[in-house]
């Protein structure tokens, strides 16, 4: 009989099937009914890790937790008898619930649903977050828990290469700062007074219109960014940088009068030893406008090395969840350079018109700059539980603060009936005279401690949203308000008396104080 290729293949398949059934049927019959059941069970059994595992009681698949590999290790006591475990291959993955004997310890591999009461705990997929498992902590142990570990971390190289593991963060800052103290700068009277009493501290109905209080203590807004790279695969060494700028906050006071109400600039008259004032507006004498502008700007930057000091992980309850849940913790030390700068100013200007048409433009300016450069030491800790993270840290910078105070003043006087009748410019305003005008600089030791706390929520393996709090303290700074001397010798007022008599006041002397800023931050962090 002639067979085609199709018939030949079919006939050979039938022959092979008959041979297989004959061999296995004889083997099963020789082994007996009990061994046949065991062989069938072993043939159908296979270990499943990750997606699902067969339930031996029901035969159905039970979801396996990503934390199936998380283990609880208990020190065996001397009186405790350790049951020997079946010999398994050293490289094999333990089965759920298996007891492994290992040098005086025994390890229970969590993950068996029967070991978790109430369906909640470190072995339950519903409670365990991705923080350890999907971010690769198994590759580096606790050191990698909570970190995004890449396959090819950057190393220094001779050819062009790019960092593989790093981070970038950006935050909006809503902070408050220590207010600037000012002496009384503009005054008035709420009742009718004589010309010598107008705007004088302690006179009837005296009131301070601007000054004698703290200013620039409202909310200041800004941004903060940070970035860096890891220098090794398990993120034990890193280098990073950060900078912030809370922008310029300012305030302005402006008032004008034709004589009513009264406007004046109060001061202490060193010639008479009494409180006195310069008139800005008084009925039948002078009319005018006075403005006061104050500004403040705070910024900082730094570069630092990060070094992993401690890392651990385990199972606990508490942090943002009532269920026992896997957690990990990284503690890092940092050291590097820290820089800060605080720029502030106060400017006062008067524009006056006398009854005879004479014009006066009188200006005082007080500006300060603080520039800190120092060595920065710090400690940070990150606690990860599920999708939540809590970062806390403290930093202390020690260094030198360069203090600069600049005082300037001028008076432009135009007298139509004078000689000459053109505007004349003189050095000196009211509280800025030749006795204190100039630029003054000194270096002072300063300390800058900083406290940080930040709560984060992991949206993806790469992106984390954060909300935090920051407090910064800065010792030995100079500010404008402390360098406005309200003691004045009227003989210095332009044009200066000739011959000059009396003391040189106002005067200058460094007067340092402290400064703080605090507030919240909202932003995000991206890791790769």
Coordinates of C-alpha atoms in Angstrom, one line a residue:
X1 CA 0.0 0.0 0.0
X2 CA 1.3 3.4 -0.9
X3 CA 1.2 6.1 1.9
X4 CA 1.2 9.8 1.4
X5 CA 3.3 12.1 3.6
X6 CA 0.2 13.0 5.6
X7 CA -0.9 9.4 6.1
X8 CA 2.7 8.4 7.1
X9 CA 2.9 11.1 9.8
X10 CA -0.5 10.1 11.2
X11 CA 0.5 6.4 11.4
X12 CA 3.8 7.2 13.2
X13 CA 1.9 9.4 15.8
X14 CA -0.5 6.5 16.6
X15 CA 2.4 4.1 17.1
X16 CA 4.2 6.5 19.5
X17 CA 1.1 7.1 21.6
X18 CA 0.4 3.3 21.9
X19 CA 4.0 2.8 23.1
X20 CA 3.8 5.7 25.7
X21 CA 0.5 4.5 27.2
X22 CA 1.7 0.9 27.4
X23 CA 4.9 1.9 29.3
X24 CA 3.2 4.3 31.8
X25 CA 0.2 2.0 32.4
X26 CA 2.5 -0.9 33.4
X27 CA 4.6 1.4 35.6
X28 CA 1.5 2.7 37.5
X29 CA 0.2 -0.8 37.9
X30 CA 3.5 -2.0 39.3
X31 CA 3.7 0.9 41.8
X32 CA 0.3 0.4 43.4
X33 CA -2.6 2.8 43.9
X34 CA -1.0 5.0 46.6
X35 CA 2.2 5.6 44.6
X36 CA 0.2 6.3 41.5
X37 CA -1.6 9.2 43.4
X38 CA 1.7 10.6 44.6
X39 CA 3.2 10.4 41.1
X40 CA 0.2 12.3 39.7
X41 CA 0.4 14.9 42.4
X42 CA 4.1 15.5 41.9
X43 CA 3.6 15.6 38.1
X44 CA 1.0 18.4 38.5
X45 CA 2.9 20.3 41.2
X46 CA 5.1 23.2 40.3
X47 CA 6.4 26.2 42.4
X48 CA 4.8 29.5 41.4
X49 CA 6.3 32.8 42.6
X50 CA 5.0 36.3 42.1
X51 CA 1.7 36.1 40.2
X52 CA -0.2 33.3 42.0
X53 CA 0.4 30.1 44.0
X54 CA -1.9 27.1 44.1
X55 CA -3.9 26.5 47.3
X56 CA -3.4 22.9 48.2
X57 CA -6.7 22.7 50.0
X58 CA -8.9 24.0 47.3
X59 CA -6.7 23.7 44.2
X60 CA -7.5 27.3 43.3
X61 CA -4.9 30.0 42.8
X62 CA -4.3 32.5 45.6
X63 CA -2.7 35.9 44.9
X64 CA 0.9 36.0 46.3
X65 CA 2.2 39.1 47.9
X66 CA 5.1 41.0 46.6
X67 CA 6.4 40.7 50.2
X68 CA 6.6 36.9 50.0
X69 CA 10.3 37.2 50.2
X70 CA 10.2 39.4 53.3
X71 CA 11.4 37.3 56.2
X72 CA 11.2 37.5 60.0
X73 CA 14.4 36.2 61.6
X74 CA 14.3 35.1 65.3
X75 CA 17.3 34.2 67.4
X76 CA 17.0 30.6 68.6
X77 CA 17.6 30.3 72.3
X78 CA 19.8 27.7 73.8
X79 CA 16.9 25.7 75.2
X80 CA 14.9 25.8 72.0
X81 CA 15.0 22.7 69.8
X82 CA 15.5 23.5 66.1
X83 CA 13.7 21.1 63.9
X84 CA 15.9 20.0 61.0
X85 CA 14.7 21.1 57.6
X86 CA 14.7 19.1 54.4
X87 CA 17.9 19.6 52.5
X88 CA 17.3 22.1 49.7
X89 CA 19.5 23.6 47.1
X90 CA 21.4 26.7 48.4
X91 CA 20.3 28.7 45.5
X92 CA 16.7 27.7 45.5
X93 CA 13.9 30.0 46.6
X94 CA 12.3 28.8 49.9
X95 CA 8.6 27.7 49.8
X96 CA 6.0 29.7 51.7
X97 CA 6.0 28.6 55.4
X98 CA 9.2 26.6 55.1
X99 CA 11.6 26.6 58.1
X100 CA 15.2 27.0 57.2
X101 CA 18.0 26.1 59.7
X102 CA 20.9 28.5 59.4
X103 CA 23.7 28.8 62.0
X104 CA 21.7 29.1 65.1
X105 CA 18.8 31.0 63.5
X106 CA 15.7 29.8 61.9
X107 CA 13.9 31.8 59.3
X108 CA 10.2 31.7 58.6
X109 CA 9.4 32.9 55.1
X110 CA 6.2 34.9 55.4
X111 CA 3.7 34.8 52.6
X112 CA 1.4 31.9 53.4
X113 CA -2.1 33.4 53.6
X114 CA -2.9 31.0 56.4
X115 CA -0.3 32.8 58.6
X116 CA -2.0 36.2 58.2
X117 CA -5.0 36.8 60.4
X118 CA -7.8 39.0 59.1
X119 CA -6.2 39.3 55.6
X120 CA -4.0 42.2 56.7
X121 CA -0.3 42.3 57.5
X122 CA 3.2 42.0 56.1
X123 CA 2.2 38.9 54.1
X124 CA -0.9 40.4 52.6
X125 CA -0.8 41.9 49.1
X126 CA -3.4 44.5 50.1
X127 CA -1.2 46.0 52.8
X128 CA 2.3 45.7 51.3
X129 CA 3.2 48.6 49.1
X130 CA 5.7 48.7 46.3
X131 CA 8.3 50.7 48.2
X132 CA 10.7 47.8 48.6
X133 CA 9.8 45.3 46.0
X134 CA 9.3 47.3 42.8
X135 CA 12.1 49.7 43.7
X136 CA 14.7 47.0 43.8
X137 CA 15.7 46.6 47.5
X138 CA 16.4 42.9 46.9
X139 CA 19.4 43.8 44.8
X140 CA 21.1 45.8 47.5
X141 CA 19.4 44.6 50.7
X142 CA 18.1 47.3 53.1
X143 CA 20.5 49.8 51.5
X144 CA 18.3 49.9 48.4
X145 CA 15.0 49.9 50.0
X146 CA 13.0 53.0 49.1
X147 CA 15.5 53.8 46.3
X148 CA 15.2 53.5 42.6
X149 CA 18.1 51.2 41.7
X150 CA 19.3 51.3 38.1
X151 CA 21.1 48.6 36.3
X152 CA 24.0 50.8 35.1
X153 CA 25.1 53.3 37.7
X154 CA 27.4 56.1 36.6
X155 CA 31.1 55.7 37.2
X156 CA 33.9 58.2 36.4
X157 CA 35.1 57.5 32.9
X158 CA 37.6 58.9 30.4
X159 CA 35.0 59.2 27.6
X160 CA 31.7 61.1 27.6
X161 CA 29.2 59.4 29.9
X162 CA 26.1 60.4 31.7
X163 CA 24.9 59.6 35.3
X164 CA 22.5 56.7 35.4
X165 CA 21.0 57.1 38.9
X166 CA 20.0 60.5 40.3
X167 CA 17.3 62.8 41.5
X168 CA 15.8 66.2 40.9
X169 CA 13.3 68.1 43.1
X170 CA 11.4 71.4 42.7
X171 CA 9.3 73.0 45.4
X172 CA 7.1 76.1 46.0
X173 CA 8.0 77.9 49.2
X174 CA 5.5 79.7 51.4
X175 CA 7.6 81.0 54.2
X176 CA 7.6 83.6 56.9
X177 CA 10.6 85.5 58.2
X178 CA 11.7 87.4 61.2
X179 CA 10.4 90.9 60.9
X180 CA 12.6 94.0 60.5
X181 CA 12.5 96.4 63.5
X182 CA 12.3 100.1 62.8
X183 CA 12.4 103.2 65.0
X184 CA 9.6 105.8 64.5
X185 CA 10.1 107.3 61.0
X186 CA 6.9 109.3 60.3
X187 CA 4.6 110.8 62.9
X188 CA 1.6 113.1 63.4
X189 CA -0.8 114.5 66.0
X190 CA -4.5 113.8 66.3
X191 CA -5.1 117.0 68.2
X192 CA -4.1 120.7 67.4
X193 CA -0.6 121.5 68.6
X194 CA 1.8 124.3 68.2
X195 CA 4.6 124.2 65.7
X196 CA 7.4 123.1 68.2
X197 CA 5.1 120.2 69.3
X198 CA 4.2 118.9 65.8
X199 CA 5.1 115.3 65.4
X200 CA 7.3 115.2 68.5
X201 CA 7.3 112.0 70.5
X202 CA 5.3 112.6 73.7
X203 CA 3.4 115.7 72.5
X204 CA -0.4 115.9 72.9
X205 CA -2.1 113.4 70.5
X206 CA 1.2 112.1 69.2
X207 CA 0.9 109.0 66.9
X208 CA 3.4 107.1 64.9
X209 CA 2.3 106.6 61.3
X210 CA 5.2 104.4 60.2
X211 CA 7.9 102.6 62.2
X212 CA 8.2 101.8 65.9
X213 CA 7.2 98.3 64.9
X214 CA 8.3 95.2 62.9
X215 CA 7.7 95.2 59.1
X216 CA 8.2 92.6 56.3
X217 CA 6.9 89.8 58.5
X218 CA 4.2 88.7 56.1
X219 CA 4.3 85.6 53.9
X220 CA 7.2 85.4 51.4
X221 CA 7.1 83.2 48.4
X222 CA 9.9 81.5 46.5
X223 CA 11.2 78.3 45.0
X224 CA 13.7 75.6 46.0
X225 CA 15.4 73.1 43.7
X226 CA 17.7 70.2 44.4
X227 CA 19.5 67.7 42.2
X228 CA 22.3 65.1 42.4
X229 CA 23.7 61.7 41.3
X230 CA 24.6 58.5 43.0
X231 CA 28.2 57.3 42.7
X232 CA 27.7 53.6 43.3
X233 CA 25.1 51.0 42.5
X234 CA 23.5 50.7 45.9
X235 CA 23.3 54.4 46.6
X236 CA 25.8 54.6 49.5
X237 CA 27.7 57.6 48.1
X238 CA 26.2 60.5 46.3
X239 CA 26.8 64.1 45.5
X240 CA 24.1 66.8 45.3
X241 CA 23.4 70.5 45.3
X242 CA 20.4 72.6 46.3
X243 CA 19.4 76.3 46.1
X244 CA 16.5 78.4 47.1
X245 CA 15.3 82.0 46.6
X246 CA 12.3 83.4 48.4
X247 CA 12.2 86.4 46.2
X248 CA 12.0 90.0 47.2
X249 CA 9.4 91.1 49.7
X250 CA 8.7 94.8 50.0
X251 CA 6.5 97.3 51.7
X252 CA 5.8 101.0 51.0
X253 CA 4.4 103.8 53.1
X254 CA 3.3 107.0 51.4
X255 CA 1.5 110.0 52.7
X256 CA 1.0 113.6 51.6
X257 CA -0.6 116.7 53.1
X258 CA -1.0 120.4 52.4
X259 CA -0.6 121.1 56.2
X260 CA -3.5 119.3 57.6
X261 CA -3.1 116.6 58.9
X262 CA 0.3 117.2 60.3
X263 CA 3.2 115.1 59.0
X264 CA 6.7 115.1 60.6
X265 CA 9.9 113.1 61.0
X266 CA 10.7 112.6 64.7
X267 CA 14.3 112.6 66.1
X268 CA 16.1 113.3 69.4
X269 CA 17.8 116.7 69.3
X270 CA 21.3 116.4 70.8
X271 CA 21.7 120.1 71.0
X272 CA 18.7 120.6 73.3
X273 CA 18.6 117.2 74.8
X274 CA 14.9 117.0 73.9
X275 CA 12.7 115.1 71.4
X276 CA 12.2 117.1 68.2
X277 CA 10.9 116.7 64.6
X278 CA 11.4 117.9 61.1
X279 CA 8.2 119.1 59.5
X280 CA 6.8 117.6 56.3
X281 CA 3.4 119.3 56.4
X282 CA 2.1 121.9 58.8
X283 CA -0.6 124.6 58.3
X284 CA 0.8 127.8 56.9
X285 CA 4.5 126.6 57.0
X286 CA 5.1 123.7 54.6
X287 CA 3.3 121.1 52.6
X288 CA 4.8 117.8 51.3
X289 CA 4.9 114.1 50.7
X290 CA 6.8 111.4 52.5
X291 CA 7.5 107.9 51.3
X292 CA 9.3 104.9 52.9
X293 CA 10.3 101.8 51.0
X294 CA 11.6 98.7 52.6
X295 CA 12.8 95.5 50.9
X296 CA 14.2 92.1 51.9
X297 CA 15.5 89.2 49.8
X298 CA 16.8 85.8 51.2
X299 CA 18.5 83.1 49.2
X300 CA 20.8 80.1 49.8
X301 CA 22.7 77.4 48.0
X302 CA 25.0 74.5 48.8
X303 CA 26.9 71.5 47.6
X304 CA 27.3 68.3 49.6
X305 CA 28.3 64.7 49.7
X306 CA 25.9 62.1 51.0
X307 CA 27.0 58.9 52.7
X308 CA 24.7 56.0 53.8
X309 CA 25.2 55.4 57.5
X310 CA 22.5 52.9 58.3
X311 CA 19.7 51.0 56.6
X312 CA 17.2 48.5 57.9
X313 CA 13.8 47.1 57.1
X314 CA 11.1 45.0 58.7
X315 CA 7.5 44.7 59.5
X316 CA 5.6 47.0 61.9
X317 CA 2.4 48.9 62.5
X318 CA 1.9 52.5 63.2
X319 CA 3.1 54.9 60.4
X320 CA 0.0 56.1 58.6
X321 CA -1.7 52.6 58.7
X322 CA -3.1 50.4 61.4
X323 CA -2.0 47.2 59.7
X324 CA 1.4 45.6 60.2
X325 CA 3.2 46.6 57.0
X326 CA 6.7 46.3 55.5
X327 CA 8.9 49.4 56.2
X328 CA 12.4 50.4 55.4
X329 CA 14.6 53.2 56.8
X330 CA 17.7 54.9 55.4
X331 CA 19.9 57.1 57.5
X332 CA 22.4 59.3 55.7
X333 CA 25.1 61.8 56.8
X334 CA 26.1 64.7 54.6
X335 CA 28.9 67.2 54.6
X336 CA 29.8 70.0 52.2
X337 CA 29.6 73.7 51.6
X338 CA 26.7 76.1 52.5
X339 CA 26.1 79.7 51.4
X340 CA 23.4 82.2 52.4
X341 CA 22.7 85.8 51.5
X342 CA 20.3 88.3 53.0
X343 CA 19.8 91.7 51.3
X344 CA 17.7 94.4 52.9
X345 CA 17.1 98.1 52.6
X346 CA 15.1 101.1 54.0
X347 CA 14.8 104.3 52.0
X348 CA 13.0 107.5 53.2
X349 CA 12.3 110.5 50.9
X350 CA 10.6 113.8 51.5
X351 CA 9.4 116.3 48.9
X352 CA 8.6 119.6 50.5
X353 CA 7.3 123.0 49.3
X354 CA 7.7 126.1 51.5
X355 CA 5.3 129.1 51.6
X356 CA 7.9 131.1 49.6
X357 CA 8.1 128.5 46.9
X358 CA 11.3 126.9 48.0
X359 CA 11.7 123.2 47.2
X360 CA 13.4 120.4 49.1
X361 CA 14.0 116.8 48.2
X362 CA 15.5 115.0 51.2
X363 CA 16.6 111.4 51.0
X364 CA 18.0 108.8 53.5
X365 CA 19.0 105.3 52.5
X366 CA 20.1 102.3 54.7
X367 CA 21.1 99.0 53.1
X368 CA 22.6 95.9 54.5
X369 CA 24.0 92.7 53.1
X370 CA 24.9 89.5 54.8
X371 CA 27.0 86.8 53.0
X372 CA 27.5 83.5 54.8
X373 CA 30.0 80.9 53.7
X374 CA 30.6 77.8 55.8
X375 CA 31.1 74.1 56.3
X376 CA 27.8 72.2 56.4
X377 CA 27.2 69.0 58.4
X378 CA 23.9 67.1 58.4
X379 CA 21.9 64.0 59.1
X380 CA 18.8 62.8 57.2
X381 CA 16.5 59.9 57.6
X382 CA 13.9 58.5 55.2
X383 CA 11.2 56.1 56.5
X384 CA 9.2 54.3 53.7
X385 CA 6.0 52.4 54.4
X386 CA 3.9 51.4 51.4
X387 CA 3.5 54.4 49.1
X388 CA 4.2 56.9 51.9
X389 CA 7.6 58.4 52.8
X390 CA 8.7 60.6 55.7
X391 CA 11.9 62.5 55.5
X392 CA 13.4 64.2 58.5
X393 CA 16.8 66.0 58.8
X394 CA 18.9 68.5 60.7
X395 CA 21.8 70.5 59.3
X396 CA 24.4 72.8 61.0
X397 CA 26.6 75.1 59.1
X398 CA 29.6 76.9 60.7
X399 CA 31.4 79.7 59.0
X400 CA 32.0 83.4 58.4
X401 CA 29.3 86.0 57.8
X402 CA 30.5 89.1 55.9
X403 CA 28.4 92.0 57.1
X404 CA 28.1 95.2 54.9
X405 CA 26.1 98.3 55.9
X406 CA 25.8 101.2 53.5
X407 CA 24.3 104.5 54.5
X408 CA 23.7 107.4 52.1
X409 CA 21.9 110.7 52.2
X410 CA 21.3 113.8 50.1
X411 CA 19.4 117.0 50.0
X412 CA 18.5 118.9 46.9
X413 CA 17.4 122.5 47.7
X414 CA 15.9 125.0 45.2
X415 CA 15.3 128.6 46.5
X416 CA 13.8 130.9 43.9
X417 CA 14.8 133.9 45.9
X418 CA 18.3 132.7 46.7
X419 CA 21.6 133.0 45.0
X420 CA 21.9 131.0 42.9
X421 CA 18.2 130.1 42.2
X422 CA 19.1 126.8 40.6
X423 CA 18.9 123.5 42.5
X424 CA 21.8 122.8 44.9
X425 CA 22.8 119.3 46.1
X426 CA 24.3 118.7 49.5
X427 CA 25.5 115.6 51.2
X428 CA 23.2 114.5 54.0
X429 CA 19.5 114.0 54.4
X430 CA 17.9 113.9 57.9
X431 CA 19.1 110.7 59.6
X432 CA 22.0 110.1 57.2
X433 CA 24.7 112.8 57.6
X434 CA 28.4 113.0 57.0
X435 CA 28.8 111.6 60.6
X436 CA 27.4 108.2 59.6
X437 CA 27.4 108.1 55.7
X438 CA 29.6 105.5 54.2
X439 CA 30.0 101.7 53.6
X440 CA 31.1 99.5 56.5
X441 CA 32.2 95.9 56.4
X442 CA 33.2 93.3 58.9
X443 CA 33.4 89.5 59.2
X444 CA 31.7 87.7 62.1
X445 CA 31.5 84.0 63.0
X446 CA 28.0 82.6 62.5
X447 CA 26.1 79.4 62.9
X448 CA 23.1 78.3 60.7
X449 CA 21.1 75.4 62.0
X450 CA 18.3 74.0 59.8
X451 CA 15.4 71.6 60.5
X452 CA 13.4 69.8 57.8
X453 CA 10.5 67.5 57.7
X454 CA 8.8 66.3 54.5
X455 CA 5.9 63.9 53.9
X456 CA 5.8 62.2 50.4
X457 CA 3.5 60.0 48.4
X458 CA 4.9 57.9 45.6
X459 CA 2.8 58.2 42.5
X460 CA 5.1 56.1 40.3
X461 CA 8.5 54.5 40.7
X462 CA 10.0 57.7 39.6
X463 CA 7.7 60.5 40.8
X464 CA 6.9 61.5 44.4
X465 CA 4.8 64.3 45.6
X466 CA 5.9 66.1 48.8
X467 CA 4.8 68.6 51.4
X468 CA 7.2 69.7 54.0
X469 CA 8.3 72.2 56.7
X470 CA 11.6 74.1 57.0
X471 CA 13.1 76.2 59.8
X472 CA 16.4 78.1 59.4
X473 CA 18.1 80.2 62.0
X474 CA 21.0 82.5 61.3
X475 CA 23.1 84.2 64.0
X476 CA 25.0 87.5 63.8
X477 CA 23.4 89.3 60.9
X478 CA 23.0 93.1 60.3
X479 CA 19.7 94.6 59.4
X480 CA 18.8 98.2 58.4
X481 CA 16.6 99.0 61.3
X482 CA 19.4 98.5 63.8
X483 CA 21.5 101.0 62.0
X484 CA 19.1 104.0 61.8
X485 CA 20.3 106.4 64.5
X486 CA 17.6 108.8 65.5
X487 CA 19.9 111.0 67.6
X488 CA 20.6 114.1 65.5
X489 CA 22.6 117.3 65.8
X490 CA 20.6 119.9 63.8
X491 CA 23.9 121.8 63.0
X492 CA 24.6 119.0 60.5
X493 CA 21.5 119.6 58.5
X494 CA 22.3 120.9 54.9
X495 CA 23.6 123.5 54.5
X496 CA 25.7 122.7 57.5
X497 CA 26.3 125.4 60.1
X498 CA 29.6 127.1 59.8
X499 CA 31.3 127.0 62.2
X500 CA 30.0 123.6 63.3
X501 CA 29.3 123.0 67.0
X502 CA 28.2 120.1 69.0
X503 CA 28.5 116.3 68.7
X504 CA 28.7 114.3 65.5
X505 CA 25.4 112.5 65.5
X506 CA 23.9 110.4 64.0
X507 CA 26.8 108.0 64.3
X508 CA 27.5 104.5 63.1
X509 CA 28.3 101.3 65.0
X510 CA 27.8 97.7 64.1
X511 CA 24.7 96.2 65.8
X512 CA 24.2 92.6 65.1
X513 CA 21.1 90.6 65.7
X514 CA 19.7 87.2 64.6
X515 CA 17.4 86.1 61.8
X516 CA 15.1 83.2 61.1
X517 CA 12.8 82.0 58.3
X518 CA 10.3 79.2 58.4
X519 CA 7.4 77.8 56.4
X520 CA 6.0 75.1 54.2
X521 CA 7.0 73.7 50.9
X522 CA 4.9 71.8 48.3
X523 CA 6.5 70.1 45.3
X524 CA 7.7 66.9 43.8
X525 CA 10.8 64.7 43.3
X526 CA 11.8 62.8 40.2
X527 CA 14.3 59.9 40.5
X528 CA 15.8 57.9 37.7

